[in-house]
Short mmCIF file of C-alpha atoms and ligand atoms in Angstrom, two decimals:
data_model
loop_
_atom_site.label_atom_id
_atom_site.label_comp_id
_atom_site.label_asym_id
_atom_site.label_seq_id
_atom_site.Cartn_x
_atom_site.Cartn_y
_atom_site.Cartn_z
CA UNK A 123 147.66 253.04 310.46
CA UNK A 124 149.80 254.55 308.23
CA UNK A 125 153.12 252.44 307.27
CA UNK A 126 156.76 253.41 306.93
CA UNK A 127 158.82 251.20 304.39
CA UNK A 128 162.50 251.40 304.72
CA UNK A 129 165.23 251.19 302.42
CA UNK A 130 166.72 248.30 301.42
CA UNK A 131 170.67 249.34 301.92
CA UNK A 132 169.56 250.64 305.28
CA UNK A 133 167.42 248.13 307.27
CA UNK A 134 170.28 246.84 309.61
CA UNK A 135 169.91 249.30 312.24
CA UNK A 136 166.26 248.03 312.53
CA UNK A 137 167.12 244.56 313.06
CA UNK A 138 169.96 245.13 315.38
CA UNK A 139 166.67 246.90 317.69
CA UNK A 140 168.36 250.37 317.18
CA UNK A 141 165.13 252.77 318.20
CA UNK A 142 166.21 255.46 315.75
CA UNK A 143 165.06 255.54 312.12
CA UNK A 144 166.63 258.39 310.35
CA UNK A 145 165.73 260.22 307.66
CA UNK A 146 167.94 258.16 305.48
CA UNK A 147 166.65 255.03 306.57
CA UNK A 148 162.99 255.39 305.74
CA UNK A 149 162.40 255.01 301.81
CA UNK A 150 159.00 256.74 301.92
CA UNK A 151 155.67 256.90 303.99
CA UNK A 152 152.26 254.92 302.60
CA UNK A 153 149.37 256.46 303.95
CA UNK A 154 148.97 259.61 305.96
CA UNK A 155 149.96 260.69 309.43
CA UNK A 156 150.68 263.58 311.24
CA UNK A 157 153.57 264.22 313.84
CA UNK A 158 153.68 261.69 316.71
CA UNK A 159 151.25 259.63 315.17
CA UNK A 160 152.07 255.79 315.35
CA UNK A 161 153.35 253.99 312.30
CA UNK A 162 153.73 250.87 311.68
CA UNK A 163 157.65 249.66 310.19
CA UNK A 164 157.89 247.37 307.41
CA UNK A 165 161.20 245.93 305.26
CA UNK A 166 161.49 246.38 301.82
CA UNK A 167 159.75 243.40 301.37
CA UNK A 168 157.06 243.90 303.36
CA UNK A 169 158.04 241.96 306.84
CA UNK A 170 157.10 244.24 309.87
CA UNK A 171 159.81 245.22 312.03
CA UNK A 172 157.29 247.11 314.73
CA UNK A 173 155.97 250.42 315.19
CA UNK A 174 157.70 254.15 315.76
CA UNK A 175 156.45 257.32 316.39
CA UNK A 176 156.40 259.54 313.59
CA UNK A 177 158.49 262.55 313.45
CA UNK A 178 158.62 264.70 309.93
CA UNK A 179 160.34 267.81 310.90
CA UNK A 180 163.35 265.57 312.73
CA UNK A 181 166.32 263.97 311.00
CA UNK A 182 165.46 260.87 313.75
CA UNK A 183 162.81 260.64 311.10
CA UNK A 184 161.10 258.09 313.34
CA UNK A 185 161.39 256.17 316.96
CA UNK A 186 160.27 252.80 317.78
CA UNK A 187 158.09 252.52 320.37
CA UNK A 188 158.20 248.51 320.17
CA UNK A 189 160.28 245.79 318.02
CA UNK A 190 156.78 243.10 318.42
CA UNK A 191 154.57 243.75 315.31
CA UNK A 192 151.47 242.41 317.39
CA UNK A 193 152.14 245.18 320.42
CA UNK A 194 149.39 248.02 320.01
CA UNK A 195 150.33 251.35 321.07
CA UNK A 196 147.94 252.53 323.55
CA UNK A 197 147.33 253.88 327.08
CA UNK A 198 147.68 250.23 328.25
CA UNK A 199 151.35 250.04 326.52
CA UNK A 200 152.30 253.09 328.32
CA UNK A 201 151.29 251.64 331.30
CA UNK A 202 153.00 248.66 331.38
CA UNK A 203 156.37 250.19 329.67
CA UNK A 204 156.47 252.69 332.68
CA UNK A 205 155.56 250.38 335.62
CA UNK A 206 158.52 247.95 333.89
CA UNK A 207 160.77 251.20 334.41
CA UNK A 208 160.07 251.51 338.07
CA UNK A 209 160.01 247.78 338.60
CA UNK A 210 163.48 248.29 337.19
CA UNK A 211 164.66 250.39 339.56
CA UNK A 212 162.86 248.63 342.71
CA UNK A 213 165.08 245.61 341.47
CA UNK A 214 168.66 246.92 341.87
CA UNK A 215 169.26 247.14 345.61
CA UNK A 216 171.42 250.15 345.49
CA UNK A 217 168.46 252.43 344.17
CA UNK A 218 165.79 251.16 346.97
CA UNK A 219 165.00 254.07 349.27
CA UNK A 220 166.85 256.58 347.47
CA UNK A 221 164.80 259.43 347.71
CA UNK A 222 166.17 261.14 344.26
CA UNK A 223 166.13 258.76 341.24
CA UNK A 224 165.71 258.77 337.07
CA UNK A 225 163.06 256.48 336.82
CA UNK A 226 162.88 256.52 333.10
CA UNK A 227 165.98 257.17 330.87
CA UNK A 228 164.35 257.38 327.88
CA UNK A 229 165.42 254.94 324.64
CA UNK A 230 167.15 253.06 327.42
CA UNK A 231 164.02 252.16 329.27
CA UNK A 232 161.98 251.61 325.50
CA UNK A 233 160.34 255.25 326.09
CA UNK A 234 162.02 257.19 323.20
CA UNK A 235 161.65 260.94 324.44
CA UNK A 236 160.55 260.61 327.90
CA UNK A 237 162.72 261.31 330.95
CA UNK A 238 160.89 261.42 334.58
CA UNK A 239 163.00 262.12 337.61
CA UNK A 240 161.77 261.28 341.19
CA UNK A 241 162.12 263.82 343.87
CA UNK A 242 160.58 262.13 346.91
CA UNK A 243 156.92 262.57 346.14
CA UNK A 244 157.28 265.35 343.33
CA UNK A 245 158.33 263.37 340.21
CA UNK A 246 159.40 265.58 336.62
CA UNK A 247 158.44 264.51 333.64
CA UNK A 248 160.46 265.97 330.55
CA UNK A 249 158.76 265.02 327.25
CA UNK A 250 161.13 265.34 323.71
CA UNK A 251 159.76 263.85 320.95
CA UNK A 252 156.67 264.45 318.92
CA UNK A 253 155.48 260.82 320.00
CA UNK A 254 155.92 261.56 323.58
CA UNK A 255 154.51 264.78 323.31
CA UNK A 256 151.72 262.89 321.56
CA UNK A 257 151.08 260.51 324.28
CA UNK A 258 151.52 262.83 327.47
CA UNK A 259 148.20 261.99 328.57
CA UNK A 260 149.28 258.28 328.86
CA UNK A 261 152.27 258.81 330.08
CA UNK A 262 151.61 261.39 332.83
CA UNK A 263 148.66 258.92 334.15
CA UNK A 264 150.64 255.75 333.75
CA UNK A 265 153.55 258.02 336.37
CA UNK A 266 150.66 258.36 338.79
CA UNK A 267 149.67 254.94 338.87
CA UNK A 268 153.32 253.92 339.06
CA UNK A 269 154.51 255.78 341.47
CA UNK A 270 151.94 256.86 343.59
CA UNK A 271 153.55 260.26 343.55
CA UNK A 272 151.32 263.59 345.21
CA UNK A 273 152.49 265.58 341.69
CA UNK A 274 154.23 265.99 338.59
CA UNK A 275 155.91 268.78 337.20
CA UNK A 276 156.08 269.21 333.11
CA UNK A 277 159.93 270.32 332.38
CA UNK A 278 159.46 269.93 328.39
CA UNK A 279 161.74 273.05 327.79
CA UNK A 280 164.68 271.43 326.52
CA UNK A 281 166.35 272.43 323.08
CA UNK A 282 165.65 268.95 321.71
CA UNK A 283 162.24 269.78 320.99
CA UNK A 284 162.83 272.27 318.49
CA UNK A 285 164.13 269.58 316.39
CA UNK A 286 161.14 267.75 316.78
CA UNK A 287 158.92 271.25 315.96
CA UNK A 288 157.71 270.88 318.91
CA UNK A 289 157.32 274.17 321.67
CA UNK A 290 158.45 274.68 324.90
CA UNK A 291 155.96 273.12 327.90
CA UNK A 292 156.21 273.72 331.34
CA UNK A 293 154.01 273.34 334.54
CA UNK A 294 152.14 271.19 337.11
CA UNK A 295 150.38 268.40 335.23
CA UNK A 296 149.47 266.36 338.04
CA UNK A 297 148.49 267.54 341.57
CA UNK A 298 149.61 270.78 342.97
CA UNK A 299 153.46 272.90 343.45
CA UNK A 300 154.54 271.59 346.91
CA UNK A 301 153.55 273.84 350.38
CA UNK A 302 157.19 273.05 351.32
CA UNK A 303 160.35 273.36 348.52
CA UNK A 304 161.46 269.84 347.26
CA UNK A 305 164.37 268.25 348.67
CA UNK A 306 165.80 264.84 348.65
CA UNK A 307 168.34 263.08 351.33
CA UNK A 308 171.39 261.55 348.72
CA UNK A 309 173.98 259.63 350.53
CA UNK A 310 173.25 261.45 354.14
CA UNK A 311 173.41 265.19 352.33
CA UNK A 312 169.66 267.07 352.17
CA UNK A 313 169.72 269.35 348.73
CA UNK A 314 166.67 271.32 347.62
CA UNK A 315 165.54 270.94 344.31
CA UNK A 316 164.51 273.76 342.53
CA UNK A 317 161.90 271.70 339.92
CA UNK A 318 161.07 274.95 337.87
CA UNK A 319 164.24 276.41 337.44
CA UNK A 320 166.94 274.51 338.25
CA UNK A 321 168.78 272.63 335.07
CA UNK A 322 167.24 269.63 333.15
CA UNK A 323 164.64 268.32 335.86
CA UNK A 324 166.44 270.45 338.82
CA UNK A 325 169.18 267.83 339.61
CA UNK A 326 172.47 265.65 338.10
CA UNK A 327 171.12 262.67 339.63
CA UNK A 328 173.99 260.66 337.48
CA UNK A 329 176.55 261.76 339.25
CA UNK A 330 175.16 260.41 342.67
CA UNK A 331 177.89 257.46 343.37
CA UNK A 332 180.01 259.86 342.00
CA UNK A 333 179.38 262.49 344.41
CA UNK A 334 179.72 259.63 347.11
CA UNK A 335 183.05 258.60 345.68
CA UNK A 336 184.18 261.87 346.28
CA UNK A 337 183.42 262.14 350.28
CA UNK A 338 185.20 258.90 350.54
CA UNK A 339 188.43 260.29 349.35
CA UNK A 340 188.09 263.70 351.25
CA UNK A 341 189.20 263.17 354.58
CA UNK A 342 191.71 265.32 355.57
CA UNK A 343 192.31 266.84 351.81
CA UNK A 344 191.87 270.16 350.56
CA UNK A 345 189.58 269.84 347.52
CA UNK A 346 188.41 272.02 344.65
CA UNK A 347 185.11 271.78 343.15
CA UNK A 348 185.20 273.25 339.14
CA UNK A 349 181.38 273.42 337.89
CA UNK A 350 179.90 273.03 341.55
CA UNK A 351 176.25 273.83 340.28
CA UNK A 352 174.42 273.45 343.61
CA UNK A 353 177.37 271.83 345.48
CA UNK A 354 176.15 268.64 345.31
CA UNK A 355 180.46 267.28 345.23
CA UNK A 356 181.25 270.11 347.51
CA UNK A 357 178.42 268.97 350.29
CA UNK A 358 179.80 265.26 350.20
CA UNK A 359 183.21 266.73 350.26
CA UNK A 360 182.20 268.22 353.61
CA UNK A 361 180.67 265.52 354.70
CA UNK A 362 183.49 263.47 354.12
CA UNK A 363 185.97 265.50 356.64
CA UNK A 364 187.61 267.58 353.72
CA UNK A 365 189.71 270.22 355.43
CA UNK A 366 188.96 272.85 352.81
CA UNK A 367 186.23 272.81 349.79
CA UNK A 368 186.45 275.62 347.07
CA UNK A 369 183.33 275.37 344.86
CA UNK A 370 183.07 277.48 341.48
CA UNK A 371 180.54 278.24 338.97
CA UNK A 372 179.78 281.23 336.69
CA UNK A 373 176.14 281.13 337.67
CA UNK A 374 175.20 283.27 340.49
CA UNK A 375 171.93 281.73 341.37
CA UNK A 376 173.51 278.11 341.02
CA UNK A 377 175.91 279.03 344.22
CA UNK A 378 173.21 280.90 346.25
CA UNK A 379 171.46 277.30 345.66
CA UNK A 380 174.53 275.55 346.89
CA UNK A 381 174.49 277.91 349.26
CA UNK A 382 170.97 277.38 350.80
CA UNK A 383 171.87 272.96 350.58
CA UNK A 384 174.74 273.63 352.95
CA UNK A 385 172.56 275.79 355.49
CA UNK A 386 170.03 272.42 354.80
CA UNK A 387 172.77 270.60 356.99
CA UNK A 388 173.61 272.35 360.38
CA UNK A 389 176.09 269.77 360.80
CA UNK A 390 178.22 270.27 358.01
CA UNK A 391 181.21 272.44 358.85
CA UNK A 392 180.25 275.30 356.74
CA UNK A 393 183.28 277.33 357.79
CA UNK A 394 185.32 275.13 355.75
CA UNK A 395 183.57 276.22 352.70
CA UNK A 396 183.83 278.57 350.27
CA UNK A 397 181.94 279.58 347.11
CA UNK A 398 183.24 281.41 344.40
CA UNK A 399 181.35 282.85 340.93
CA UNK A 400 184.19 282.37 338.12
CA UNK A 401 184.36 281.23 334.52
CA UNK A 402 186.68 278.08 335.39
CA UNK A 403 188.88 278.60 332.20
CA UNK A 404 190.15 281.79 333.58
CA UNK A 405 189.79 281.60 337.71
CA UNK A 406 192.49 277.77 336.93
CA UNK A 407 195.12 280.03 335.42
CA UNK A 408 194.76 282.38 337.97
CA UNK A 409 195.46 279.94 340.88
CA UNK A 410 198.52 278.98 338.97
CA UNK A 411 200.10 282.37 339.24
CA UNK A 412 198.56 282.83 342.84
CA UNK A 413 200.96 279.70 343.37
CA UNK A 414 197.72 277.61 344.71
CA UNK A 415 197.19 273.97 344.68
CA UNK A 416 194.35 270.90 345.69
CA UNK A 417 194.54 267.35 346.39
CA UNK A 418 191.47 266.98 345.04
CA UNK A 419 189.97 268.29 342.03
CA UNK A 420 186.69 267.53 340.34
CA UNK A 421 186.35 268.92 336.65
CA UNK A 422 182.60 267.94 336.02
CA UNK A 423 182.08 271.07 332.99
CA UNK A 424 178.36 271.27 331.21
CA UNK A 425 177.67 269.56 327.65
CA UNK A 426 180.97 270.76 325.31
CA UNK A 427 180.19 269.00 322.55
CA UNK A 428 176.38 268.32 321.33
CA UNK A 429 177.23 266.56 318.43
CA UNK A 430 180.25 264.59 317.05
CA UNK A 431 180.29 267.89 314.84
CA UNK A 432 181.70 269.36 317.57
CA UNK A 433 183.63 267.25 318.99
CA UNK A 434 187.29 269.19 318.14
CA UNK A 435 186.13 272.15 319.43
CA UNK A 436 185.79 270.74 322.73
CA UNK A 437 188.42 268.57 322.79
CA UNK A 438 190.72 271.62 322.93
CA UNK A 439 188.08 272.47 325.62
CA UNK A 440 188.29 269.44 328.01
CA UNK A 441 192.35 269.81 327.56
CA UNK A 442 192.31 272.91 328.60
CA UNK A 443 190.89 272.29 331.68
CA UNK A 444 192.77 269.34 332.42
CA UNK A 445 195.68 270.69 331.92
CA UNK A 446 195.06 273.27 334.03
CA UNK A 447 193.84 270.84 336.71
CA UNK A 448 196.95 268.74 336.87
CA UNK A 449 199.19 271.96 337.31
CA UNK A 450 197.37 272.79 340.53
CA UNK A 451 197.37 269.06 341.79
CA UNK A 452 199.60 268.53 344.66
CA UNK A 453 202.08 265.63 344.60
CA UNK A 454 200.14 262.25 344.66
CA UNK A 455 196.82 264.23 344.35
CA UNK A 456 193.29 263.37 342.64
CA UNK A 457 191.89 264.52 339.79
CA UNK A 458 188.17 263.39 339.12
CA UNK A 459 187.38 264.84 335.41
CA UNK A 460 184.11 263.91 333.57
CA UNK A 461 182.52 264.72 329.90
CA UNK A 462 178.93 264.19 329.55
CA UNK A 463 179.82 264.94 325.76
CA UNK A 464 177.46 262.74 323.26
CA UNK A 465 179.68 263.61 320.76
CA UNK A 466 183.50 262.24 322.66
CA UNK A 467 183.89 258.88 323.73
CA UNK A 468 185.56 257.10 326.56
CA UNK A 469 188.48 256.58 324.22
CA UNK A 470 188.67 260.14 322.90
CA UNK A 471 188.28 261.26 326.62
CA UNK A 472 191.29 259.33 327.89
CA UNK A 473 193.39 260.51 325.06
CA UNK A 474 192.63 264.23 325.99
CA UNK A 475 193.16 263.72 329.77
CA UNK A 476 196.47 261.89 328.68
CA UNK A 477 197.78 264.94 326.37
CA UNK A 478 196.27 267.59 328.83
CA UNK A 479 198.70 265.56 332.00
CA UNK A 480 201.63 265.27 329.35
CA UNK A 481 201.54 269.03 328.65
CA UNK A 482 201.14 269.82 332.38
CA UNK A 483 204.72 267.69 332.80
CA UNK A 484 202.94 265.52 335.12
CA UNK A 485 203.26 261.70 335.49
CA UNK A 486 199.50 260.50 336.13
CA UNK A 487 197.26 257.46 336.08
CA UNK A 488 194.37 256.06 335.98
CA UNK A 489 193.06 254.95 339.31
CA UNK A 490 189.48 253.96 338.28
CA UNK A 491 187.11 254.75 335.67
CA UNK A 492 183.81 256.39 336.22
CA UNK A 493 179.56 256.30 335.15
CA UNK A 494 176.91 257.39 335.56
CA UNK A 495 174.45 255.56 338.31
CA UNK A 496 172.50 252.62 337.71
CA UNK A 497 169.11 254.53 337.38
CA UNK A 498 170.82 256.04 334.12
CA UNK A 499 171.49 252.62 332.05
CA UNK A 500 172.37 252.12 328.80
CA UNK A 501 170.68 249.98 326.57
CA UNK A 502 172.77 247.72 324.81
CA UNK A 503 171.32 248.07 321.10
CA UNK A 504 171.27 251.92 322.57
CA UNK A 505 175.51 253.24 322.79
CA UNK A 506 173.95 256.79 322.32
CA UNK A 507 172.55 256.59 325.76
CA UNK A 508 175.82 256.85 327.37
CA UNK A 509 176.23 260.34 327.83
CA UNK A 510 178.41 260.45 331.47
CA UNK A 511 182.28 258.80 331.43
CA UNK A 512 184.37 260.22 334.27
CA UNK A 513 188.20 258.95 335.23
CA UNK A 514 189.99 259.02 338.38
CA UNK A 515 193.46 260.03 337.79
CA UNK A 516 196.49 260.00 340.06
CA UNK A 517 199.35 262.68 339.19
CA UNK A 518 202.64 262.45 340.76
N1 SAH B 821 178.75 268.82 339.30
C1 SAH B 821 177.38 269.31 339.33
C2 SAH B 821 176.79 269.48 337.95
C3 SAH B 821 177.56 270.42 337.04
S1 SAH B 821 176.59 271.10 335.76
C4 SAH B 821 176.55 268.38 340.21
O1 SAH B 821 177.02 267.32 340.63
O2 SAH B 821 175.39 268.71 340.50
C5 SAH B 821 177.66 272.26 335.03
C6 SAH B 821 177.76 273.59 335.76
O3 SAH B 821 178.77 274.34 335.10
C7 SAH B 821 176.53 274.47 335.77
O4 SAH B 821 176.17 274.76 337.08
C8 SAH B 821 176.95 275.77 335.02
O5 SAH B 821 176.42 276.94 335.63
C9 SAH B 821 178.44 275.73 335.18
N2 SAH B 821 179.26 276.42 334.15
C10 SAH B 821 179.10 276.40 332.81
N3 SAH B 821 180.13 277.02 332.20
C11 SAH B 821 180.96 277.46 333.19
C12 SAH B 821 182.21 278.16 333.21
N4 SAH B 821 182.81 278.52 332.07
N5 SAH B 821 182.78 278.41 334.40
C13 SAH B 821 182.19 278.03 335.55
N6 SAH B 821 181.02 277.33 335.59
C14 SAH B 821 180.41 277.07 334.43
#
């Protein structure tokens, strides 16, 4: 096994049990290997730290698979480090018997790269990393065995793997596509899942308590829906005795989805819907000068910011949208706002949504801060992995 020796300067992210070695980090490579390959991690002078998967063309130059310099990589590591990830989940009460669930999060669960999704007995697998990609086989088997699911769909088409070198993957890797079209039951709502063509693995199943949050609050409120996707806010909304739910999103197919979920539930009151395809930076300002407003308004936009490199850019992006929010909140309404930003912080966040309210000349606070759902956790050596921070903000 080839053996990655890192630099002297730069060995405390390895002993804090940070899984990312970049590029920086790793003072050179003795021996050969070739992408994905295993490596084992050794200090400057010469104490093993673990092993990583081996990733040239990436500035994540390498990812540690395990922190124990006795653990051997192999199908019967996989195996365990997935069952642990569903034993995980089977732990926490509040994911038993939910139909839709992340059962691996990636560097959060110790599976740099991998990302499976349960949709009742179809689970997605997305694979990112040149040491996943590398151990698919294992991984894909070690699923099976875990889950006792009837298939798995391959969904390794994110843009993360061109970092890595790695192309685009997609297709049934275990079992057959379903006779029927997937669909899961999330806090009394049925939604299809559209596996193959829906975003990341079909589904936001982060936002799930979320989503539940918001049907809580609905009764008797009118509520708009910014970013509806497939309506999963709007349908809890409904089901939550909203008077009036206007969902928006710029893609077309997303809303005939949404669309389709609400005709999935004959006992939602569908009249009191309504769907609208808009680019939400222009269809807020418009409702301003139509004189409209909301008690309730969730602002749950896609990725603005990648990177920290971006992260100006979007601010000016997520205070935009606030502040168009708060000026069609009514008196003593809601606004639920959310960045799933990498690159903006909790901190950063709550400044924005604090200018964006002070420039709409509204007096607003914070009523309760938001997550994303316990199937999504963060590992502690692991701050990266919290990608979802939401607030619940009262205006006057
Ligand atoms: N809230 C959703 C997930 C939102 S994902 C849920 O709970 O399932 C973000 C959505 O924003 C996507 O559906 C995308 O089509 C949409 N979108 C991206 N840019 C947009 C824009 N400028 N205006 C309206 N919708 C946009």
């Amino acid at each position: 096994m080839a053996q990655i020796i890192l630099h002297p300067d730069k060995e405390r992210s390895a002993f804090k049990r940070h899984p990312w070695l970049f590029a920086d980090t790793v003072a050179h490579l003795k021996g050969r290997a070739n992408p994905g390959d295993t490596v084992e991690v050794l200090t400057d002078d010469g104490r093993s730290m673990g092993k990583a998967a081996w990733s040239p063309k990436s500035q994540i130059r390498a990812r540690m698979w395990t922190f124990d310099p006795d653990e051997t990589v192999d199908d019967a590591f996989f195996k365990r480090r997935v069952a642990l990830a569903v034993a995980r989940r089977e732990a926490l009460p509040e994911l038993r018997g939910q139909q839709g669930l992340r059962l691996i999060h990636a560097e959060s669960d110790g599976l740099p790269g991998v990302i499976a999704d349960r949709y009742g007995d179809t689970v997605v697998v997305q694979l990112t990393s040149t040491g996943a990609e590398k151990w698919r086989k294992a991984i894909v088997g070690a699923l099976v065995k875990a889950t006792g699911c009837a298939r798995i769909y391959e969904r390794s088409d994110s843009d993360v793997r061109g970092m890595e070198g790695l192309e685009r993957v997609t297709g049934w890797v275990h079992g057959e596509a379903p006779a029927e079209p997937v669909t899961i039951l999330e806090n009394g709502v049925r939604l299809g899942i559209d596996v193959e063509g829906g975003h990341k693995t079909g589904f936001y199943l982060d936002q799930r308590d979320n989503r539940r949050l918001l049907g809580e609050l609905s009764a008797g409120k009118t509520v708009l829906n910014c970013f509806c996707y497939t309506g999963g806010f709007s349908l809890q909304a409904l089901a939550g005795r909203a008077i009036e739910v206007l969902s928006i999103d710029s893609s077309g197919p997303a809303l005939d989805r949404a669309r389709a979920n609400l005709a999935l539930n004959p006992d939602l009151p569908a009249g009191r819907a309504e769907w609208l395809e808009a680019d939400v930076f222009e269809i807020l300002r418009e409702f301003r000068k139509a004189g409209r407003s909301f008690d309730l308004i969730v602002l749950d936009p896609p990725k603005l910011a990648a990177s920290a490199a971006h992260a100006e850019r979007a601010a000016r992006a997520y205070k935009d949208i606030n502040l168009h929010g708060f000026r069609l909140l009514n008196p003593s309404g809601l606004l639920m706002t959310y960045s799933c930003s990498g690159g903006i912080g909790l901190d950063l966040f709550q400044k924005i949504v604090a200018g964006a309210a002070l420039a709409a000349g509204r007096d607003a606070r914070i009523v309760r801060r938001l997550a994303g759902a316990a199937d999504h956790p963060i590992g502690l050596a692991f701050p990266e992995g919290e990608y979802l921070k939401g607030l619940l903000v009262q205006a006057d």
